[in-house]
mmCIF file of C-alpha atoms in Angstrom:
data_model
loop_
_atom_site.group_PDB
_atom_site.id
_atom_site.type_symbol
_atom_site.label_atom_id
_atom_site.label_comp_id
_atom_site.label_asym_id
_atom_site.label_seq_id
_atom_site.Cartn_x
_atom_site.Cartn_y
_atom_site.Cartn_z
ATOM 1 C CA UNK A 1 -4.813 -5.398 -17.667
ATOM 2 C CA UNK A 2 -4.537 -2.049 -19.312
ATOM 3 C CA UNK A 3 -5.962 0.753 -16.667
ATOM 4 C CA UNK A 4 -5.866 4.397 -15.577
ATOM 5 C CA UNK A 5 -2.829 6.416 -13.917
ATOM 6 C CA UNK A 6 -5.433 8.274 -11.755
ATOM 7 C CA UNK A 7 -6.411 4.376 -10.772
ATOM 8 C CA UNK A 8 -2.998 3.616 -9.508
ATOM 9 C CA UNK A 9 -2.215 6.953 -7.660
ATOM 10 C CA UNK A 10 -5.385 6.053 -5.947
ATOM 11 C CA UNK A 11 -4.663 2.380 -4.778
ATOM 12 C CA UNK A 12 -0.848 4.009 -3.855
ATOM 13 C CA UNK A 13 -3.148 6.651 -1.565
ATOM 14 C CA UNK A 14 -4.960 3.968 0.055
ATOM 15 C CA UNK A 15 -2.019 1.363 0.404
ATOM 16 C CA UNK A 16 0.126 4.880 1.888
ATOM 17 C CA UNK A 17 2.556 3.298 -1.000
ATOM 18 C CA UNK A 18 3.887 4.583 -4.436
ATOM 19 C CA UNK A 19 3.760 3.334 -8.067
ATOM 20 C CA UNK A 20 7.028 2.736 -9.723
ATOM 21 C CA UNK A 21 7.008 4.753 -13.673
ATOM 22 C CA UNK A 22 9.597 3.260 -15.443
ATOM 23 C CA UNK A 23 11.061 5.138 -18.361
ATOM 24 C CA UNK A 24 10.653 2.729 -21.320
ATOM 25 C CA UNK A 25 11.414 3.138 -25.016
ATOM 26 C CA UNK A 26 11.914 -1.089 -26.613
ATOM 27 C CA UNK A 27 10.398 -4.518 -26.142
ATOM 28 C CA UNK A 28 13.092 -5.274 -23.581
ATOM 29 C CA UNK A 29 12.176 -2.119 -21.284
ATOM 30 C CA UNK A 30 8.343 -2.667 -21.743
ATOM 31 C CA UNK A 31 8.408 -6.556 -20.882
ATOM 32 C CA UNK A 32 10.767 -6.419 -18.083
ATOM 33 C CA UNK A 33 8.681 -3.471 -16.424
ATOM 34 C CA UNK A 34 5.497 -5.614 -16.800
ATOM 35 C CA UNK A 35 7.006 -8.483 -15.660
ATOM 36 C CA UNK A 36 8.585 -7.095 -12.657
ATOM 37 C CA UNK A 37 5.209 -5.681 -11.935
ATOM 38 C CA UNK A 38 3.834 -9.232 -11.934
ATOM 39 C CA UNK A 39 6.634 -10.547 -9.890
ATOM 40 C CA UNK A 40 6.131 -8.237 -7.281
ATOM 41 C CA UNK A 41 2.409 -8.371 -7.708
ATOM 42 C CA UNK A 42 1.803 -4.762 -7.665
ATOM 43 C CA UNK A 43 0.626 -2.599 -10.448
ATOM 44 C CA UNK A 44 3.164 -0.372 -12.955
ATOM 45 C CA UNK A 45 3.044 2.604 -15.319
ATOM 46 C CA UNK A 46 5.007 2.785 -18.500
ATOM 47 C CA UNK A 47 6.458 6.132 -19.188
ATOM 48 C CA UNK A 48 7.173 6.696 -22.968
ATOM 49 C CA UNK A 49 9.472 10.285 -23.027
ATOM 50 C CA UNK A 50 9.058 12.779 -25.953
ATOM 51 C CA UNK A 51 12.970 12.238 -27.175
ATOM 52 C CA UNK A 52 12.484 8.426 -27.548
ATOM 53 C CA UNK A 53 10.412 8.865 -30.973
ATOM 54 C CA UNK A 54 13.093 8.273 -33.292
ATOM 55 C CA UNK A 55 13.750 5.139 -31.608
ATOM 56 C CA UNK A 56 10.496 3.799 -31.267
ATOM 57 C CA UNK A 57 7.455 5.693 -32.459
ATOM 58 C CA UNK A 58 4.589 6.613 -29.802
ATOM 59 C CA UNK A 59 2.040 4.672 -32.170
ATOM 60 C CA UNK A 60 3.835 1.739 -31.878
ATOM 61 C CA UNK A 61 4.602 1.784 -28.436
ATOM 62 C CA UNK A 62 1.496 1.997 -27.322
ATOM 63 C CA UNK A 63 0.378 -0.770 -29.273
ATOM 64 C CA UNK A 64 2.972 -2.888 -27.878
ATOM 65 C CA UNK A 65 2.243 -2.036 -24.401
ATOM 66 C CA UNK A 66 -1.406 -2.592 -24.142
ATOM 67 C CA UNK A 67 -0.959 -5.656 -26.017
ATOM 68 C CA UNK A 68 1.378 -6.822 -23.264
ATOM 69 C CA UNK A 69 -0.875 -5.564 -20.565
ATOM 70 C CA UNK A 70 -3.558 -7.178 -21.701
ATOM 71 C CA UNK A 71 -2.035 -10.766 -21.151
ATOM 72 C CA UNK A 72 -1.187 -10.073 -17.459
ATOM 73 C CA UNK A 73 -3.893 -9.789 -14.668
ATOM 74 C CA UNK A 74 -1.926 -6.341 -12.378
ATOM 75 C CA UNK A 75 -2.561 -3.219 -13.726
ATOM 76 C CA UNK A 76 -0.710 -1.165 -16.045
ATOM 77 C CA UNK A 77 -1.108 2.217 -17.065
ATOM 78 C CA UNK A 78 0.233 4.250 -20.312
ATOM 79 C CA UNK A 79 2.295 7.499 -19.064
ATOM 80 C CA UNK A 80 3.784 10.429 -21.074
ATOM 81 C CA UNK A 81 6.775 11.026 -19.916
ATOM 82 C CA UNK A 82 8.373 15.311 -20.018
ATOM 83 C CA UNK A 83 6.572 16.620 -22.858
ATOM 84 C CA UNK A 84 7.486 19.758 -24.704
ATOM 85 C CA UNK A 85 5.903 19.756 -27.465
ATOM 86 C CA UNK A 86 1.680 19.973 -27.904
ATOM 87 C CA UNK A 87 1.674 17.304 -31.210
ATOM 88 C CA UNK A 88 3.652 14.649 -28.968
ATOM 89 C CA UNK A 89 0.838 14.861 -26.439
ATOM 90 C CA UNK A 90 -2.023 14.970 -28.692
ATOM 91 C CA UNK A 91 -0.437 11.902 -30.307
ATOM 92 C CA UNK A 92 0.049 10.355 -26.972
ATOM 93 C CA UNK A 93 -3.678 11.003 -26.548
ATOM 94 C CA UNK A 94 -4.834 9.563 -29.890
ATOM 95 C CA UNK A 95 -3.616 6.251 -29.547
ATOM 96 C CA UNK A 96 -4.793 5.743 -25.801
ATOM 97 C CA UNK A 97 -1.832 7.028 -23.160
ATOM 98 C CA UNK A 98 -4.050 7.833 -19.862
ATOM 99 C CA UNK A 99 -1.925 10.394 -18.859
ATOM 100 C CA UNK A 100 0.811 12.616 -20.040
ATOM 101 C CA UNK A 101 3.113 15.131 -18.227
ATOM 102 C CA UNK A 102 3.417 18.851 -20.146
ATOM 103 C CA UNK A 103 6.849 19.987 -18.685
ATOM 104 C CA UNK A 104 7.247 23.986 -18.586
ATOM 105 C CA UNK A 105 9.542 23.795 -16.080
ATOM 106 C CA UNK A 106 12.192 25.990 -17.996
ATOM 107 C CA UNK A 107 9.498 28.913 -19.451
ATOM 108 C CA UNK A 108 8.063 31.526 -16.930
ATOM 109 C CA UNK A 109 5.933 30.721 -14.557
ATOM 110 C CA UNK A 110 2.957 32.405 -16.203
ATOM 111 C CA UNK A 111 3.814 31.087 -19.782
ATOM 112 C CA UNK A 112 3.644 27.896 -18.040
ATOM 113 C CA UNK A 113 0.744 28.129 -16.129
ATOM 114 C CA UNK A 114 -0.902 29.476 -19.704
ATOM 115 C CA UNK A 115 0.461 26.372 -21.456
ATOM 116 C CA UNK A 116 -0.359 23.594 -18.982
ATOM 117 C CA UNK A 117 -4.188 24.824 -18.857
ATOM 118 C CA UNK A 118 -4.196 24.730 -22.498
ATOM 119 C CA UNK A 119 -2.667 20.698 -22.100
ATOM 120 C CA UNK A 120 -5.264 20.188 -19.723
ATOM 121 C CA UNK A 121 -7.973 21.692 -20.760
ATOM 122 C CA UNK A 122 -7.801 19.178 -24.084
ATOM 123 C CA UNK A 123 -6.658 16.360 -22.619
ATOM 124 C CA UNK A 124 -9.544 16.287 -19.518
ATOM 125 C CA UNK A 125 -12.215 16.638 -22.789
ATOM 126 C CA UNK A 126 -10.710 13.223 -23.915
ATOM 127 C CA UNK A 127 -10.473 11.496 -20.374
ATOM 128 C CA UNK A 128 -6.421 11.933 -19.992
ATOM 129 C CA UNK A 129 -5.104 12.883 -16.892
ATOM 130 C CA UNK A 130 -1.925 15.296 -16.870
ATOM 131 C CA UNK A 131 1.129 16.223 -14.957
ATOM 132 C CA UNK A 132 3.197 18.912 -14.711
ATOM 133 C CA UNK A 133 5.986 20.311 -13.044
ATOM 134 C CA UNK A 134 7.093 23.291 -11.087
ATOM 135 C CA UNK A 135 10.894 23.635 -10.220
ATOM 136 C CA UNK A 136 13.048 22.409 -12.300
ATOM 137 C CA UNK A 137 15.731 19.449 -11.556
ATOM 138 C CA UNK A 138 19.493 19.188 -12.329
ATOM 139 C CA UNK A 139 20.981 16.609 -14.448
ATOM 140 C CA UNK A 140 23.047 14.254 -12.779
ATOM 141 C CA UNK A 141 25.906 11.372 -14.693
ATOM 142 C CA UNK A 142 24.591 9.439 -17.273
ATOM 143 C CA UNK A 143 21.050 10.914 -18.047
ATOM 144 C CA UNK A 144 19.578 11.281 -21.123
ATOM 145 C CA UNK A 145 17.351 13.967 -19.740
ATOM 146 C CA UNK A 146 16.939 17.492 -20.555
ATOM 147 C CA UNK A 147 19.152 20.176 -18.133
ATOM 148 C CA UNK A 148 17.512 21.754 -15.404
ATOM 149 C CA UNK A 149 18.499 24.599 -12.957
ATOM 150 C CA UNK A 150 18.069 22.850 -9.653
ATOM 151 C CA UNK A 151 15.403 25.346 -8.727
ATOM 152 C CA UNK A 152 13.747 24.119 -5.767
ATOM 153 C CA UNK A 153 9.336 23.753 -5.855
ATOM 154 C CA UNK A 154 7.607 26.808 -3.842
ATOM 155 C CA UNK A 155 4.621 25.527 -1.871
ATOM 156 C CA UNK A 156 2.958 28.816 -2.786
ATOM 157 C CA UNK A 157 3.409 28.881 -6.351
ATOM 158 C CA UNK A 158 2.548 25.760 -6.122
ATOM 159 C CA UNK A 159 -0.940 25.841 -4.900
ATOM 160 C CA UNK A 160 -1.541 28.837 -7.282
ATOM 161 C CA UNK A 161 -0.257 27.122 -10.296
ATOM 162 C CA UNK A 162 -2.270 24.194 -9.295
ATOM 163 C CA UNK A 163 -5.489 26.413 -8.925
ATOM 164 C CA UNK A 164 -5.230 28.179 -11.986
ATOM 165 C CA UNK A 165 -4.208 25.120 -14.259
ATOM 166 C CA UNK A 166 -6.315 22.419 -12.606
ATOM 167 C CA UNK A 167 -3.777 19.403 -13.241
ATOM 168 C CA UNK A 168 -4.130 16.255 -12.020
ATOM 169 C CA UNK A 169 -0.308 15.427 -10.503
ATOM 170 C CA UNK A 170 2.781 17.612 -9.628
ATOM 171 C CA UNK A 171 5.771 16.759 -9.993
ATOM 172 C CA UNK A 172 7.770 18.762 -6.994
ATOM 173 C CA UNK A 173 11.960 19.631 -6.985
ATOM 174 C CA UNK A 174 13.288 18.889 -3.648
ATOM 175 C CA UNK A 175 16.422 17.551 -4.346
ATOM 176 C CA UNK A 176 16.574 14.881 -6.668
ATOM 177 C CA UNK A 177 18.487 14.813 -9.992
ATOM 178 C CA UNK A 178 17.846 13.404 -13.629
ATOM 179 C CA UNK A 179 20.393 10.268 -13.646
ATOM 180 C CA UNK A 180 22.766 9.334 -10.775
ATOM 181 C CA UNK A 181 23.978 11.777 -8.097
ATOM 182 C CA UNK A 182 27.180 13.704 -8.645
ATOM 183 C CA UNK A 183 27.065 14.503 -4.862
ATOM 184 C CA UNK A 184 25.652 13.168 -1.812
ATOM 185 C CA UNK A 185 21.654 12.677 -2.464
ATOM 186 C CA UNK A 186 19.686 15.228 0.449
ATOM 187 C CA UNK A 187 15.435 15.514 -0.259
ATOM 188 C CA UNK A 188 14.123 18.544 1.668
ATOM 189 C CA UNK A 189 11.499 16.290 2.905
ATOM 190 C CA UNK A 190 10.259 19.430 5.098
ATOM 191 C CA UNK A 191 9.578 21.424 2.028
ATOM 192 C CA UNK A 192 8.310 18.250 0.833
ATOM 193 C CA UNK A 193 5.806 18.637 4.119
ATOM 194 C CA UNK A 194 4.723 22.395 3.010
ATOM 195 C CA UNK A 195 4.073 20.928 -0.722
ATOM 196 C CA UNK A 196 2.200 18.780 0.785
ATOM 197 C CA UNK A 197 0.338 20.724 2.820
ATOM 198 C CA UNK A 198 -0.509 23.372 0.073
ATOM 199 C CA UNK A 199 -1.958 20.905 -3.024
ATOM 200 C CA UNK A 200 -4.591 18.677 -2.520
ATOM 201 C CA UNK A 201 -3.730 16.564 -5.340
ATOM 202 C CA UNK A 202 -0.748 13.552 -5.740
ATOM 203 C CA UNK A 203 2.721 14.496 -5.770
ATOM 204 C CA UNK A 204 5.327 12.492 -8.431
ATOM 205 C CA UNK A 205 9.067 12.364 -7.520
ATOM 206 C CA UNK A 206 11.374 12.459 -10.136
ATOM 207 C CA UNK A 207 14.706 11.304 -10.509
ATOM 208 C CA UNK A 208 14.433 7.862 -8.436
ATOM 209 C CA UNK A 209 17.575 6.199 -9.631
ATOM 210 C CA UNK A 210 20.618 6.618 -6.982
ATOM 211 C CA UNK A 211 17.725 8.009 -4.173
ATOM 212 C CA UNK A 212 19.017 6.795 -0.769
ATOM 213 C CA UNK A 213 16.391 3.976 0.160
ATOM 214 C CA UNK A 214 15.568 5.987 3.844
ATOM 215 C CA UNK A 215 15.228 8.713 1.832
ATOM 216 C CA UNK A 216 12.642 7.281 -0.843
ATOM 217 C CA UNK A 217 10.506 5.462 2.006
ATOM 218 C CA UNK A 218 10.525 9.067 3.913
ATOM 219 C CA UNK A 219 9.076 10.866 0.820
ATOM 220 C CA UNK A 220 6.684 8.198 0.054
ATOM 221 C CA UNK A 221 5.134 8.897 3.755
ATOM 222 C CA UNK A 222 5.271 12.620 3.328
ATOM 223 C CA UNK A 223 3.009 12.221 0.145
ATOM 224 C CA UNK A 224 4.719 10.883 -2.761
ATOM 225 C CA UNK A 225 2.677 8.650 -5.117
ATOM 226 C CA UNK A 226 4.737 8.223 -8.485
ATOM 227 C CA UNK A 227 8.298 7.964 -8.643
ATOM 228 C CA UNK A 228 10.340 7.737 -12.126
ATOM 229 C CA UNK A 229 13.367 5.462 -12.382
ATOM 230 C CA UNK A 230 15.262 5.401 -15.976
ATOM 231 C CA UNK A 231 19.052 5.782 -15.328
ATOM 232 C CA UNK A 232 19.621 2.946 -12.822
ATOM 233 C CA UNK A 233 17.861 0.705 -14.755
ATOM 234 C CA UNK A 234 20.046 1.655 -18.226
ATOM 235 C CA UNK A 235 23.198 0.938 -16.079
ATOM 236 C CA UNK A 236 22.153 -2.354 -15.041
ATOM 237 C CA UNK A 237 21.248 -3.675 -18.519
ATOM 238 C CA UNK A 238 24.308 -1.833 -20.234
ATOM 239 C CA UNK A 239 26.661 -3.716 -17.431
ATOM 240 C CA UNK A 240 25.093 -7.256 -18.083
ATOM 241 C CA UNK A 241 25.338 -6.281 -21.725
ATOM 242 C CA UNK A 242 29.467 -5.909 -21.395
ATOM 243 C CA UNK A 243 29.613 -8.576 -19.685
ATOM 244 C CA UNK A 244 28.173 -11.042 -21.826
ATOM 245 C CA UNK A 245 30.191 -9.885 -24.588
ATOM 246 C CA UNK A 246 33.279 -9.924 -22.699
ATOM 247 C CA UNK A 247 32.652 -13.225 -22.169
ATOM 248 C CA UNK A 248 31.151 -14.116 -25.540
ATOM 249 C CA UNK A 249 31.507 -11.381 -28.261
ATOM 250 C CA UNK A 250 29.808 -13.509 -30.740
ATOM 251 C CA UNK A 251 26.670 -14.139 -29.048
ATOM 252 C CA UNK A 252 23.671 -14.039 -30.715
ATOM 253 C CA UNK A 253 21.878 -10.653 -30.031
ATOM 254 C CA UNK A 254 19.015 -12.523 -29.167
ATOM 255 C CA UNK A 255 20.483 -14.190 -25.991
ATOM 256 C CA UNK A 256 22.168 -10.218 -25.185
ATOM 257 C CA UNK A 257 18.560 -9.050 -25.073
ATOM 258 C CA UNK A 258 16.989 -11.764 -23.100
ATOM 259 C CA UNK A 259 19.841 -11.704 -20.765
ATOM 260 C CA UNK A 260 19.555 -7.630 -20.304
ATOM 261 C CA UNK A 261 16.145 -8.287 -19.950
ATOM 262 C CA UNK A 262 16.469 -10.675 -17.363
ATOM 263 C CA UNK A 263 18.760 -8.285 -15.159
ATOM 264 C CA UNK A 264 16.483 -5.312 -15.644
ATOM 265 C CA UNK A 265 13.186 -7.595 -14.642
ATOM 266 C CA UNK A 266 15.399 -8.068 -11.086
ATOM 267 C CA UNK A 267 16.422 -4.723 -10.811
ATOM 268 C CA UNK A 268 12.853 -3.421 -11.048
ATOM 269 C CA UNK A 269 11.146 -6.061 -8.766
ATOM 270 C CA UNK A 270 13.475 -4.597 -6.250
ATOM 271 C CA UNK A 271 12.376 -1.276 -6.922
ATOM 272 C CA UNK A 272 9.083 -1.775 -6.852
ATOM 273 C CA UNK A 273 9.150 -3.748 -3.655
ATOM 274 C CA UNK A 274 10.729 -0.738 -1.970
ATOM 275 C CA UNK A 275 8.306 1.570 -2.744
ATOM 276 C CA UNK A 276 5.527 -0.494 -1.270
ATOM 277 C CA UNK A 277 6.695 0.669 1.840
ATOM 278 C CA UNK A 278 5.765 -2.197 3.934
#
């Protein structure tokens, strides 16, 4: 069933659990996330991101997606993923995403503040929840992800941007990168504490792909509710995808799909079972 991301952050509050938003942009990446959701039993959110359009168009994915949704009995939510520009998201809200994330990460911290009430502002008249970021993440191997700065989240500029902007969910820097980890991963889960501590409202992790497991289940107690994954899930699919042409380079692109499909439905079932944090 097609629902709310406000609904799932709030069963993740109540379950002390968080929902896994995968990164999605085909049929292939849409199915497999809804049917690892089913799998696992445990509600999903598709995140659509702003650079995918010339792939597959916003109107069309959500089409496909609720369609989908609508044929399985968990919930599934429609999420804009890192936004930049104020026609994607008024598109996104058009043709029924419940949420969408406005990312001024890289302006000042006033222009963003200015820009992110203006998101919110129009998108709370139509129902639509929004995120938004402060800090801004590096970019790690193999993302397809804007670059960031690594600039860490400031519990204090957090709480005032959150004041003055009134969104919904913050994403918070403490560590993680776009992609997979050119070092050793290390969260600051005790800044993740003062975040905590200064917002009252959910906090999204970004950057999930690579995360230590310890690491993931440590954030998830310290307040976490939404964590992206993209990059680990694109290596998975594009390694089943070389091997099956290695071992059959004619095969029929429909079997190539299904079977990347296949791997990507097991890689996010395992996913999502970690961040139930049972």
């Amino acid at each position: 069933m097609i629902t709310t991301t406000k609904y799932l952050f709030d069963s993740a509050e109540e379950t002390n659990s968080a929902i896994a938003a995968f990164n999605c942009y085909n049929a292939e990446t849409i199915q497999a996330a809804i049917a690892a959701g089913e799998k696992a039993n445990k509600g999903v959110i598709i995140a659509y991101g702003e650079r995918y359009q010339d792939y597959m168009s916003i109107e069309a994915f959500a089409a496909f997606t609720k369609a989908l949704a609508e044929q399985v009995s968990i919930p599934v939510s429609l999420h804009l993923d890192h936004s930049y520009k104020i026609e994607t998201i008024e598109r996104a809200i058009a043709c029924g995403f419940s949420s969408v994330m406005y990312d001024g990460s890289a302006l000042s911290l006033e222009e963003n503040v200015k820009t992110t009430k203006h998101v919110v502002d129009m998108a709370h008249a139509a129902g639509v929840f929004v995120e938004a970021e402060i800090g801004s993440m590096e970019k790690g191997e193999f993302s397809d992800e804007e670059e960031g700065d690594g600039r860490l989240t400031d519990p204090d500029e957090a709480a005032w941007f959150v004041k003055e902007t009134n969104v919904d969910f913050l994403a918070a820097s403490i560590g993680t990168v776009h992609g997979m980890y050119k070092g050793e991963p290390k969260l600051e889960l005790e800044l993740l504490e003062k975040i905590r501590g200064a917002i009252q409202i959910p906090l999204v992790l970004h950057g999930g792909s690579g995360t230590p497991e310890d690491q993931i289940l440590k954030s998830i107690d310290r307040g976490i509710r939404k964590i992206n994954v993209n990059t680990e899930i694109s290596l998975a699919a594009v390694k089943e995808i070389s091997n099956q042409l290695q071992a059959n380079p004619s095969i029929h692109l429909s079997y190539l799909m299904e079977a990347a499909q296949n791997t990507m439905i097991d890689q996010m079932y395992k996913i999502i079972e970690l961040f139930k944090n049972n």
